[in-house]
Coordinates of C-alpha atoms in Angstrom, one line a residue:
Chain A
M19 CA -23.4 -62.9 -80.4
D20 CA -23.6 -64.8 -77.1
T21 CA -21.1 -64.6 -74.3
F22 CA -19.4 -67.9 -75.1
S23 CA -18.5 -67.0 -78.7
L24 CA -17.6 -63.5 -77.6
L25 CA -15.2 -65.0 -75.1
V26 CA -13.7 -67.4 -77.6
T27 CA -13.3 -64.6 -80.2
A28 CA -11.5 -62.5 -77.6
I29 CA -9.1 -65.3 -76.7
K30 CA -8.6 -66.1 -80.4
T31 CA -7.7 -62.5 -81.1
L32 CA -5.2 -62.4 -78.2
A33 CA -3.7 -65.7 -79.2
I34 CA -3.2 -64.7 -82.9
Y35 CA -1.8 -61.3 -81.8
L36 CA 0.7 -62.9 -79.4
L37 CA 1.6 -65.6 -82.0
I38 CA 2.6 -62.9 -84.5
I39 CA 4.3 -60.7 -81.9
Q40 CA 6.4 -63.7 -80.8
V41 CA 8.0 -63.7 -84.2
V42 CA 10.0 -60.5 -83.1
P43 CA 12.2 -62.1 -80.4
V44 CA 12.6 -65.2 -82.5
M45 CA 13.6 -63.2 -85.5
I46 CA 16.2 -61.2 -83.5
Y47 CA 17.9 -64.4 -82.6
V48 CA 17.6 -65.9 -86.1
E49 CA 18.8 -62.6 -87.6
R50 CA 22.0 -62.6 -85.5
K51 CA 22.6 -66.3 -86.1
I52 CA 22.2 -66.1 -89.8
A53 CA 24.4 -62.9 -89.9
A54 CA 27.0 -64.9 -88.0
L55 CA 26.7 -67.8 -90.4
I56 CA 27.1 -65.6 -93.4
Q57 CA 30.1 -63.8 -91.9
D58 CA 31.7 -67.0 -90.7
R59 CA 31.6 -66.4 -86.9
P60 CA 29.7 -68.1 -84.1
G61 CA 27.2 -65.4 -83.3
P62 CA 25.4 -65.2 -79.9
N63 CA 26.4 -68.3 -77.9
R64 CA 26.8 -67.2 -74.3
V65 CA 23.3 -66.8 -72.9
G66 CA 21.5 -70.1 -72.5
P67 CA 22.0 -73.1 -74.9
F68 CA 23.2 -71.9 -78.3
G69 CA 22.6 -68.4 -77.1
L70 CA 18.8 -68.9 -77.2
F71 CA 18.1 -66.6 -74.3
Q72 CA 19.9 -63.7 -76.0
P73 CA 16.6 -62.0 -77.1
V74 CA 15.3 -62.2 -73.5
A75 CA 18.6 -60.7 -72.1
D76 CA 18.4 -57.9 -74.8
F77 CA 14.8 -57.2 -73.9
I78 CA 15.5 -57.0 -70.1
K79 CA 18.4 -54.7 -70.9
L80 CA 16.3 -52.4 -73.0
L81 CA 13.5 -52.4 -70.4
M82 CA 15.9 -51.4 -67.5
K83 CA 17.6 -48.6 -69.3
E84 CA 16.7 -45.0 -68.7
D85 CA 14.7 -43.4 -71.5
P86 CA 15.9 -39.8 -71.5
V87 CA 14.0 -37.1 -73.5
P88 CA 16.5 -34.7 -75.1
S89 CA 15.9 -31.1 -74.1
N90 CA 15.1 -29.4 -77.4
V91 CA 12.7 -31.9 -78.9
N92 CA 9.0 -31.5 -79.4
K93 CA 8.0 -33.5 -76.3
F94 CA 4.5 -34.5 -77.3
L95 CA 5.3 -35.8 -80.8
Y96 CA 8.7 -37.2 -79.7
Q97 CA 7.0 -39.5 -77.2
L98 CA 4.1 -40.3 -79.5
G99 CA 6.4 -41.4 -82.3
P100 CA 7.1 -45.0 -81.2
Y101 CA 3.4 -45.6 -80.4
L102 CA 2.5 -44.4 -83.9
A103 CA 5.0 -46.8 -85.3
V104 CA 3.9 -49.9 -83.4
L105 CA 0.1 -49.4 -83.5
P106 CA -0.5 -49.6 -87.3
A107 CA 2.0 -52.5 -87.6
S108 CA 0.0 -54.4 -84.9
L109 CA -3.4 -53.5 -86.4
A110 CA -2.5 -55.0 -89.7
I111 CA -2.4 -58.4 -88.1
A112 CA -6.2 -58.5 -87.8
A113 CA -6.8 -59.4 -91.5
L114 CA -4.2 -62.3 -91.8
P115 CA -5.8 -65.7 -92.4
L116 CA -3.7 -68.2 -90.4
G117 CA -6.0 -71.2 -91.2
D118 CA -9.4 -72.2 -92.1
Q119 CA -11.5 -72.7 -89.0
F120 CA -11.7 -74.5 -85.7
E121 CA -14.5 -76.0 -83.6
I122 CA -15.4 -75.5 -80.0
Q123 CA -18.6 -77.1 -78.6
G124 CA -20.1 -77.4 -82.0
Q125 CA -19.5 -73.8 -82.9
T126 CA -17.0 -73.0 -85.7
F127 CA -14.7 -70.0 -85.5
L128 CA -12.4 -68.6 -88.3
L129 CA -8.7 -68.7 -87.7
Q130 CA -8.5 -65.1 -88.5
I131 CA -9.3 -62.1 -86.3
A132 CA -11.6 -60.4 -88.9
D133 CA -12.5 -61.8 -92.3
L134 CA -12.9 -58.5 -94.2
D135 CA -14.2 -58.3 -97.7
V136 CA -11.6 -55.8 -98.4
G137 CA -8.8 -57.5 -96.4
L138 CA -6.0 -56.8 -98.8
L139 CA -6.9 -53.1 -99.0
Y140 CA -7.1 -53.0 -95.2
I141 CA -3.6 -54.3 -94.9
F142 CA -2.3 -51.8 -97.5
A143 CA -4.2 -48.9 -95.8
I144 CA -3.1 -49.7 -92.3
G145 CA 0.4 -50.6 -93.4
S146 CA 0.8 -47.2 -95.1
L147 CA 0.2 -45.5 -91.7
G148 CA 3.4 -46.8 -90.2
I149 CA 5.2 -44.0 -91.9
Y150 CA 3.7 -41.4 -89.4
G151 CA 5.6 -42.9 -86.5
I152 CA 8.9 -42.4 -88.4
L153 CA 7.9 -39.0 -89.8
F154 CA 6.7 -37.5 -86.6
G155 CA 9.4 -39.1 -84.5
G156 CA 12.1 -38.0 -86.9
W157 CA 10.8 -34.4 -87.1
A158 CA 10.2 -34.1 -83.3
S159 CA 13.8 -35.2 -82.6
N160 CA 14.9 -31.8 -83.8
N161 CA 18.0 -33.3 -85.3
K162 CA 19.1 -32.9 -88.9
F163 CA 20.0 -36.6 -89.2
S164 CA 16.7 -37.7 -87.9
L165 CA 14.8 -35.3 -90.1
I166 CA 16.7 -36.5 -93.3
G167 CA 16.1 -40.1 -92.3
A168 CA 12.4 -39.4 -91.8
M169 CA 12.1 -37.5 -95.1
R170 CA 13.8 -40.3 -96.9
S171 CA 11.5 -42.9 -95.3
A172 CA 8.4 -40.9 -96.3
S173 CA 9.4 -40.5 -100.0
Q174 CA 10.5 -44.1 -100.2
I175 CA 7.4 -45.6 -98.7
V176 CA 5.1 -43.4 -100.8
S177 CA 7.0 -44.3 -103.9
Y178 CA 7.0 -48.1 -103.2
E179 CA 3.4 -48.3 -102.2
I180 CA 2.4 -47.9 -105.8
P181 CA 4.4 -50.9 -107.2
L182 CA 3.4 -52.9 -104.1
A183 CA -0.3 -52.4 -105.0
L184 CA 0.3 -52.9 -108.7
G185 CA 2.1 -56.2 -108.0
A186 CA -0.9 -57.4 -106.0
T187 CA -3.5 -56.1 -108.5
G188 CA -2.6 -58.8 -111.0
A189 CA -3.3 -61.5 -108.4
V190 CA -6.5 -59.8 -107.3
M191 CA -7.7 -59.8 -111.0
V192 CA -7.0 -63.5 -111.3
Y193 CA -8.7 -64.4 -107.9
G194 CA -11.5 -61.9 -108.4
T195 CA -11.6 -61.1 -104.7
L196 CA -10.0 -58.8 -102.1
S197 CA -10.7 -61.1 -99.2
L198 CA -7.4 -62.8 -98.1
R199 CA -9.3 -65.9 -96.9
E200 CA -11.0 -66.4 -100.3
M201 CA -7.7 -65.9 -102.1
V202 CA -6.3 -68.9 -100.2
F203 CA -9.3 -71.1 -101.2
K204 CA -8.8 -70.0 -104.9
Q205 CA -5.2 -71.4 -104.7
S206 CA -6.1 -75.0 -104.1
G207 CA -5.6 -77.6 -106.7
T208 CA -3.0 -77.5 -109.5
F209 CA -2.0 -75.1 -112.2
L210 CA -1.4 -76.5 -115.8
G211 CA -1.8 -80.0 -114.2
V212 CA 1.7 -80.1 -112.6
L213 CA 2.4 -77.0 -110.4
P214 CA 0.4 -76.1 -107.3
N215 CA -2.2 -73.5 -108.2
W216 CA -0.2 -70.8 -106.3
G217 CA -0.1 -67.1 -107.1
I218 CA 3.6 -67.2 -107.8
F219 CA 3.1 -69.6 -110.8
V220 CA 0.1 -67.7 -112.0
Q221 CA 1.6 -64.3 -111.4
P222 CA 5.4 -64.6 -111.5
L223 CA 6.0 -61.0 -112.5
G224 CA 3.5 -59.7 -110.0
F225 CA 5.3 -61.6 -107.3
L226 CA 8.7 -60.2 -108.3
I227 CA 7.4 -56.6 -108.2
F228 CA 5.6 -57.2 -104.8
F229 CA 8.7 -58.9 -103.3
V230 CA 11.1 -56.1 -104.2
S231 CA 8.7 -53.4 -103.0
A232 CA 8.1 -55.3 -99.8
F233 CA 11.8 -54.7 -98.9
A234 CA 11.5 -51.0 -99.5
E235 CA 8.2 -50.7 -97.6
T236 CA 9.7 -52.3 -94.5
N237 CA 12.8 -50.1 -94.7
R238 CA 15.0 -53.2 -94.9
L239 CA 18.4 -53.5 -96.6
P240 CA 19.2 -53.1 -99.5
F241 CA 16.7 -50.2 -99.2
D242 CA 17.3 -49.1 -95.6
L243 CA 18.1 -45.5 -96.6
P244 CA 16.2 -44.0 -93.7
E245 CA 18.7 -45.3 -91.2
T246 CA 22.0 -45.6 -93.2
E247 CA 24.5 -45.7 -90.4
A248 CA 27.3 -44.6 -92.7
E249 CA 25.7 -41.3 -93.5
L250 CA 22.9 -40.5 -91.0
V251 CA 24.2 -42.0 -87.7
A252 CA 21.1 -44.0 -87.2
G253 CA 18.6 -42.0 -89.2
F254 CA 15.1 -41.3 -87.8
H255 CA 15.7 -43.0 -84.5
T256 CA 19.1 -41.3 -83.7
E257 CA 17.7 -39.6 -80.6
Y258 CA 15.7 -42.6 -79.3
G259 CA 16.9 -44.9 -76.6
S260 CA 15.8 -47.9 -74.5
M261 CA 12.2 -49.0 -75.1
S262 CA 11.4 -46.1 -77.5
F263 CA 14.1 -47.4 -79.8
A264 CA 13.0 -51.0 -79.2
S265 CA 9.4 -49.9 -80.3
Y266 CA 10.7 -48.8 -83.7
F267 CA 12.7 -51.9 -84.0
M268 CA 9.6 -54.0 -83.1
A269 CA 7.4 -52.1 -85.5
E270 CA 9.9 -52.9 -88.3
Y271 CA 9.9 -56.6 -87.5
I272 CA 6.1 -56.8 -87.2
A273 CA 5.8 -55.0 -90.5
M274 CA 8.2 -57.6 -92.0
T275 CA 6.1 -60.4 -90.5
T276 CA 2.9 -58.9 -92.0
M277 CA 4.6 -58.5 -95.4
S278 CA 5.8 -62.1 -95.3
A279 CA 2.3 -63.2 -94.3
V280 CA 0.7 -61.3 -97.1
M281 CA 3.2 -62.7 -99.6
T282 CA 2.4 -66.2 -98.3
T283 CA -1.3 -65.5 -98.6
I284 CA -1.4 -64.0 -102.1
F285 CA 1.4 -65.9 -103.8
F286 CA 2.1 -69.0 -101.8
G287 CA -1.2 -70.6 -101.1
G288 CA -1.6 -69.4 -97.5
W289 CA -2.1 -72.4 -95.2
Q290 CA -2.4 -74.9 -98.0
I291 CA 0.1 -77.8 -98.5
P292 CA 0.9 -78.3 -102.2
Y293 CA -0.8 -81.4 -103.8
V294 CA -2.6 -82.1 -100.5
S295 CA -6.3 -81.0 -100.5
D296 CA -7.9 -79.9 -97.2
T297 CA -10.7 -82.4 -97.5
W298 CA -8.3 -85.3 -97.9
L299 CA -6.2 -84.1 -95.0
L300 CA -9.3 -83.8 -92.9
S301 CA -10.2 -87.4 -93.6
V302 CA -6.7 -88.5 -92.5
V303 CA -6.4 -86.6 -89.3
G304 CA -10.1 -87.0 -88.5
S305 CA -10.5 -83.8 -86.5
K306 CA -11.1 -80.2 -87.6
N307 CA -9.1 -78.8 -84.8
I308 CA -6.0 -80.9 -85.6
L309 CA -6.3 -79.8 -89.2
A310 CA -6.5 -76.2 -88.0
L311 CA -3.2 -76.7 -86.1
I312 CA -1.5 -78.2 -89.1
Q313 CA -2.7 -75.2 -91.2
V314 CA -1.4 -72.7 -88.7
A315 CA 2.0 -74.6 -88.6
V316 CA 2.2 -74.6 -92.4
F317 CA 1.3 -70.9 -92.6
M318 CA 3.9 -69.9 -90.0
F319 CA 6.5 -72.2 -91.7
K320 CA 6.0 -70.3 -95.0
V321 CA 6.1 -67.0 -93.2
M322 CA 9.4 -67.9 -91.4
I323 CA 11.0 -68.9 -94.7
F324 CA 10.2 -65.4 -96.0
M325 CA 11.6 -63.8 -92.9
C326 CA 14.8 -65.8 -93.4
I327 CA 15.0 -64.5 -97.0
F328 CA 14.6 -61.0 -95.6
V329 CA 17.6 -61.6 -93.3
W330 CA 19.6 -63.4 -96.1
V331 CA 19.1 -60.5 -98.4
R332 CA 20.1 -58.0 -95.7
W333 CA 23.5 -59.6 -95.2
T334 CA 24.2 -60.3 -98.9
L335 CA 23.3 -57.2 -100.9
P336 CA 24.9 -53.8 -100.6
R337 CA 22.8 -50.7 -100.0
F338 CA 21.3 -48.7 -102.9
R339 CA 22.0 -45.0 -103.4
F340 CA 18.9 -42.8 -102.9
D341 CA 18.5 -41.8 -106.6
Q342 CA 18.9 -45.5 -107.6
L343 CA 16.2 -46.4 -105.2
M344 CA 13.8 -43.8 -106.7
K345 CA 14.7 -44.8 -110.2
L346 CA 14.0 -48.4 -109.5
S347 CA 10.5 -47.7 -108.3
W348 CA 9.4 -45.0 -110.8
G349 CA 11.5 -46.1 -113.8
N350 CA 11.3 -49.9 -113.6
L351 CA 8.8 -51.4 -111.1
I352 CA 5.8 -49.2 -111.8
P353 CA 6.0 -49.7 -115.7
L354 CA 6.5 -53.4 -115.1
G355 CA 3.5 -53.5 -112.8
L356 CA 1.3 -51.7 -115.4
I357 CA 2.5 -54.1 -118.1
N358 CA 1.7 -57.0 -115.8
I359 CA -1.8 -55.7 -115.3
V360 CA -2.4 -55.3 -119.0
L361 CA -1.1 -58.8 -119.7
T362 CA -3.2 -60.3 -116.9
A363 CA -6.3 -58.6 -118.2
A364 CA -5.6 -59.9 -121.7
A365 CA -5.0 -63.4 -120.4
I366 CA -8.2 -63.4 -118.4
Y367 CA -10.1 -62.1 -121.4
F368 CA -8.8 -64.5 -124.0
W369 CA -8.2 -67.8 -122.0
D370 CA -10.4 -67.2 -119.0
M371 CA -7.6 -67.8 -116.6
R372 CA -10.0 -67.9 -113.6
Chain B
M14 CA -25.6 -48.1 -79.7
N15 CA -25.1 -47.4 -83.4
E16 CA -26.4 -43.9 -83.0
A17 CA -24.0 -43.3 -80.1
I18 CA -21.0 -44.4 -82.2
F19 CA -22.2 -42.3 -85.1
I20 CA -22.5 -39.2 -83.0
G21 CA -19.2 -39.9 -81.3
L22 CA -17.4 -40.3 -84.6
G23 CA -19.1 -37.3 -86.0
V24 CA -18.1 -35.1 -83.1
F25 CA -14.5 -36.4 -83.2
T26 CA -14.2 -35.8 -86.9
L27 CA -15.5 -32.2 -86.6
L28 CA -13.4 -31.4 -83.6
C29 CA -10.3 -32.6 -85.4
A30 CA -11.3 -30.8 -88.5
S31 CA -11.7 -27.5 -86.6
S32 CA -8.4 -28.1 -84.9
V33 CA -6.8 -28.3 -88.4
V34 CA -7.7 -24.7 -88.9
L35 CA -7.2 -23.5 -85.4
C36 CA -3.8 -25.0 -84.6
K37 CA -0.9 -22.6 -84.7
S38 CA 1.7 -25.1 -85.7
P39 CA 1.3 -26.6 -89.2
V40 CA 2.6 -30.0 -88.0
Y41 CA -0.2 -30.2 -85.4
S42 CA -2.7 -29.1 -88.1
A43 CA -1.5 -32.0 -90.3
F44 CA -1.8 -34.4 -87.3
S45 CA -5.4 -33.3 -86.7
L46 CA -6.1 -33.8 -90.3
I47 CA -5.0 -37.4 -90.1
L48 CA -7.3 -38.0 -87.0
S49 CA -10.1 -36.3 -88.8
F50 CA -9.7 -38.5 -91.8
F51 CA -9.8 -41.5 -89.5
G52 CA -13.1 -40.3 -88.1
L53 CA -14.4 -40.0 -91.6
A54 CA -13.3 -43.5 -92.5
G55 CA -15.1 -44.7 -89.4
L56 CA -18.3 -43.0 -90.6
Y57 CA -17.9 -44.7 -94.0
V58 CA -17.8 -48.0 -92.2
M59 CA -20.9 -47.1 -90.3
W60 CA -22.6 -46.3 -93.6
A61 CA -21.8 -49.9 -94.7
S62 CA -19.2 -49.0 -97.3
P63 CA -15.9 -50.4 -96.0
F64 CA -14.4 -50.2 -99.5
L65 CA -14.8 -46.4 -99.4
A66 CA -13.3 -46.3 -95.9
M67 CA -10.3 -48.3 -96.9
I68 CA -9.7 -46.1 -100.0
Q69 CA -10.1 -43.1 -97.8
V70 CA -7.4 -44.3 -95.4
L71 CA -5.1 -45.6 -98.2
V72 CA -5.2 -42.6 -100.4
Y73 CA -5.8 -39.6 -98.1
T74 CA -4.3 -40.7 -94.8
G75 CA -1.7 -42.9 -96.2
A76 CA -0.4 -40.9 -99.2
I77 CA -1.7 -37.4 -99.5
V78 CA -1.4 -36.3 -95.9
V79 CA 2.1 -37.9 -95.9
L80 CA 3.1 -35.5 -98.6
F81 CA 1.5 -32.6 -96.7
V82 CA 3.5 -33.5 -93.6
Y83 CA 6.6 -34.0 -95.7
V84 CA 6.4 -30.6 -97.3
V85 CA 5.6 -28.9 -93.9
M86 CA 8.5 -30.5 -92.3
L87 CA 10.9 -29.8 -95.1
I88 CA 10.2 -26.1 -95.5
N89 CA 9.3 -25.6 -91.9
P90 CA 7.2 -22.6 -92.2
G91 CA 6.9 -20.2 -89.3
G92 CA 3.5 -19.8 -87.5
G93 CA 3.3 -16.1 -88.6
G94 CA 0.1 -14.4 -89.4
S95 CA -1.3 -14.2 -92.9
V96 CA -0.5 -11.2 -95.1
Y97 CA -4.0 -11.4 -96.4
R98 CA -5.6 -10.4 -93.1
N99 CA -7.6 -7.5 -94.5
G100 CA -11.4 -7.1 -94.3
I101 CA -12.3 -7.0 -98.0
V102 CA -10.2 -10.1 -98.9
M103 CA -11.6 -12.1 -96.0
M104 CA -15.2 -11.1 -96.7
T105 CA -14.9 -12.0 -100.4
S106 CA -13.3 -15.3 -99.8
A107 CA -15.8 -16.3 -97.1
L108 CA -18.6 -15.3 -99.5
L109 CA -17.0 -17.4 -102.3
V110 CA -16.5 -20.5 -100.1
W111 CA -20.0 -20.4 -98.8
S112 CA -21.5 -20.0 -102.3
V113 CA -19.5 -23.0 -103.6
C114 CA -20.7 -25.0 -100.6
L115 CA -24.3 -24.0 -101.3
L116 CA -23.9 -24.9 -104.9
L117 CA -22.6 -28.3 -103.9
L118 CA -25.4 -28.8 -101.5
K119 CA -28.0 -27.9 -104.1
S120 CA -26.6 -30.2 -106.8
M121 CA -26.4 -33.1 -104.4
T122 CA -29.9 -32.9 -103.0
G123 CA -31.5 -32.3 -106.3
G124 CA -32.7 -35.8 -107.1
S125 CA -35.5 -37.6 -105.5
Q126 CA -33.9 -40.9 -104.3
S127 CA -31.2 -40.7 -101.7
A128 CA -28.0 -42.5 -102.1
G129 CA -27.3 -42.7 -98.4
G130 CA -29.0 -45.2 -96.1
A131 CA -27.6 -48.3 -94.4
H132 CA -27.5 -50.6 -97.5
S133 CA -24.1 -51.6 -98.7
V134 CA -22.8 -49.8 -101.8
T135 CA -21.0 -51.9 -104.3
L136 CA -18.1 -50.6 -106.4
K137 CA -20.1 -50.7 -109.6
M138 CA -23.0 -48.7 -108.0
A139 CA -20.5 -46.2 -106.7
A140 CA -18.8 -45.8 -110.0
K141 CA -22.2 -45.4 -111.8
L142 CA -23.4 -42.8 -109.4
L143 CA -20.2 -40.9 -109.6
F144 CA -20.5 -40.6 -113.4
T145 CA -24.2 -39.8 -113.5
R146 CA -25.9 -38.3 -110.5
Y147 CA -22.8 -36.9 -108.8
L148 CA -20.9 -35.8 -111.9
W149 CA -21.7 -32.1 -111.4
P150 CA -20.8 -31.9 -107.7
F151 CA -17.6 -33.9 -108.4
E152 CA -16.5 -31.4 -111.1
I153 CA -17.3 -28.4 -108.8
L154 CA -15.2 -30.0 -106.1
S155 CA -12.3 -30.5 -108.4
I156 CA -12.4 -26.8 -109.4
F157 CA -12.7 -25.9 -105.7
L158 CA -9.5 -27.9 -105.0
I159 CA -7.6 -26.1 -107.7
V160 CA -8.6 -22.8 -106.3
M161 CA -7.5 -24.0 -102.9
I162 CA -4.1 -25.0 -104.2
V163 CA -3.6 -21.6 -105.8
A164 CA -4.7 -20.0 -102.5
V165 CA -2.2 -22.0 -100.5
F166 CA 0.5 -21.0 -102.9
A167 CA -0.3 -17.4 -102.3
L168 CA -0.5 -17.8 -98.6
A169 CA 2.7 -19.8 -98.2
K170 CA 4.8 -17.5 -100.4
E171 CA 7.1 -15.3 -98.3
P172 CA 6.1 -11.7 -98.6
K173 CA 8.6 -9.7 -100.5
R174 CA 10.9 -7.7 -98.3
G175 CA 12.8 -5.5 -100.7
K176 CA 15.6 -7.1 -102.7
A177 CA 17.0 -10.3 -101.3

């Protein structure tokens, strides 16, 4: 690889990373605004026009605060915890396909940090590591509430990783690939002549299972048992303050973004606009780079819709009890996922759904 | 370049693996185990089998070690010495472990063609090799694991101190 393409790749990596990270402050604002809308109150409206600078003010506040380390904690693991939470969440961004490709000086580059053959597995594998930040942080805090929160989080994430993978397996069988980029290409055109050929129409049950599990994987309401403020003070991050707390918060939001992006990619056609083919769009706009921009915009639009659904669900549904949560995974979602796989296999065998 | 990465990863994996055994606190042991598995996954990538690397991270680092850490944190065992620290027991177990290792080595290097090398291993090839050439080592390993579980049970059980 020559210096020029290396430089472009480096800039591309940074740009994609920053684009995804930017979702965090935007989402903090959106979350508070939607919460206010649902609870019939104005929400943040003091800092800047419509309270738009509220996330900036929050961030400065968190940055300026002292970050005390409690005296009886395991210092090494306590301070490592937030890093262990943010790092896997950030690493998972590498496999997300934001668009097809762009062109600089005759060279084409993929709009994706790394096009892995095992992209989906990579996201699952790296995503499953986020638990260590919670686990080690909660344990090192030397606090019963933190420990119980961490334990809950561990059992919850391990239980819901299975239906998450099962839900995606059906789609993988239909597309016949684990590469997220190819999955998007496989979703062009129409399904049964009317609907867009998206994963959600081909795999409705798989999507439902994946969708429910995604909430549990990201510790979001109605499954936010690790941090139930009514029982556990704040759960695994009870002892954390200032930027350490913010790191956990950030990790949760990046994980949410990644989950939304994966759902968009597997089940909602990635960067594709329904009924509009990429080749036709290219002939209209004329330039590959403008097409790439449109694709990224469409992708981010779909991701943001999912993020809003995350927030909407959070302020609408009450929290599950822990035994209900476990029952939902092991008793309902996993059998449903297995049934879905059998049905999909049968459909592929008899009608050649591919 | 590749050789340097390979040696670096190998040394990292082995260092972490030995720290699993040497650490006094079980939580640090588990932490070293995670790092060691990461090194192993890196080695798999170097051997051109990213699929195996991902499965390694997904299954071992992401699920099994989570359960290890979970149990360690829940029962919070003290770092006390083992009750089995007696010459005959240690000698016998060392002998057994080494003989199993030799058995594994012998059954894996038996054939003429080597499965390693830098060519990429597809899923189908891996599955076929697992059920033909490597069936015997695979089964030995599974028995080895069961023995390990029993041993851990024996080690983790609190020694009886009269009637509780």
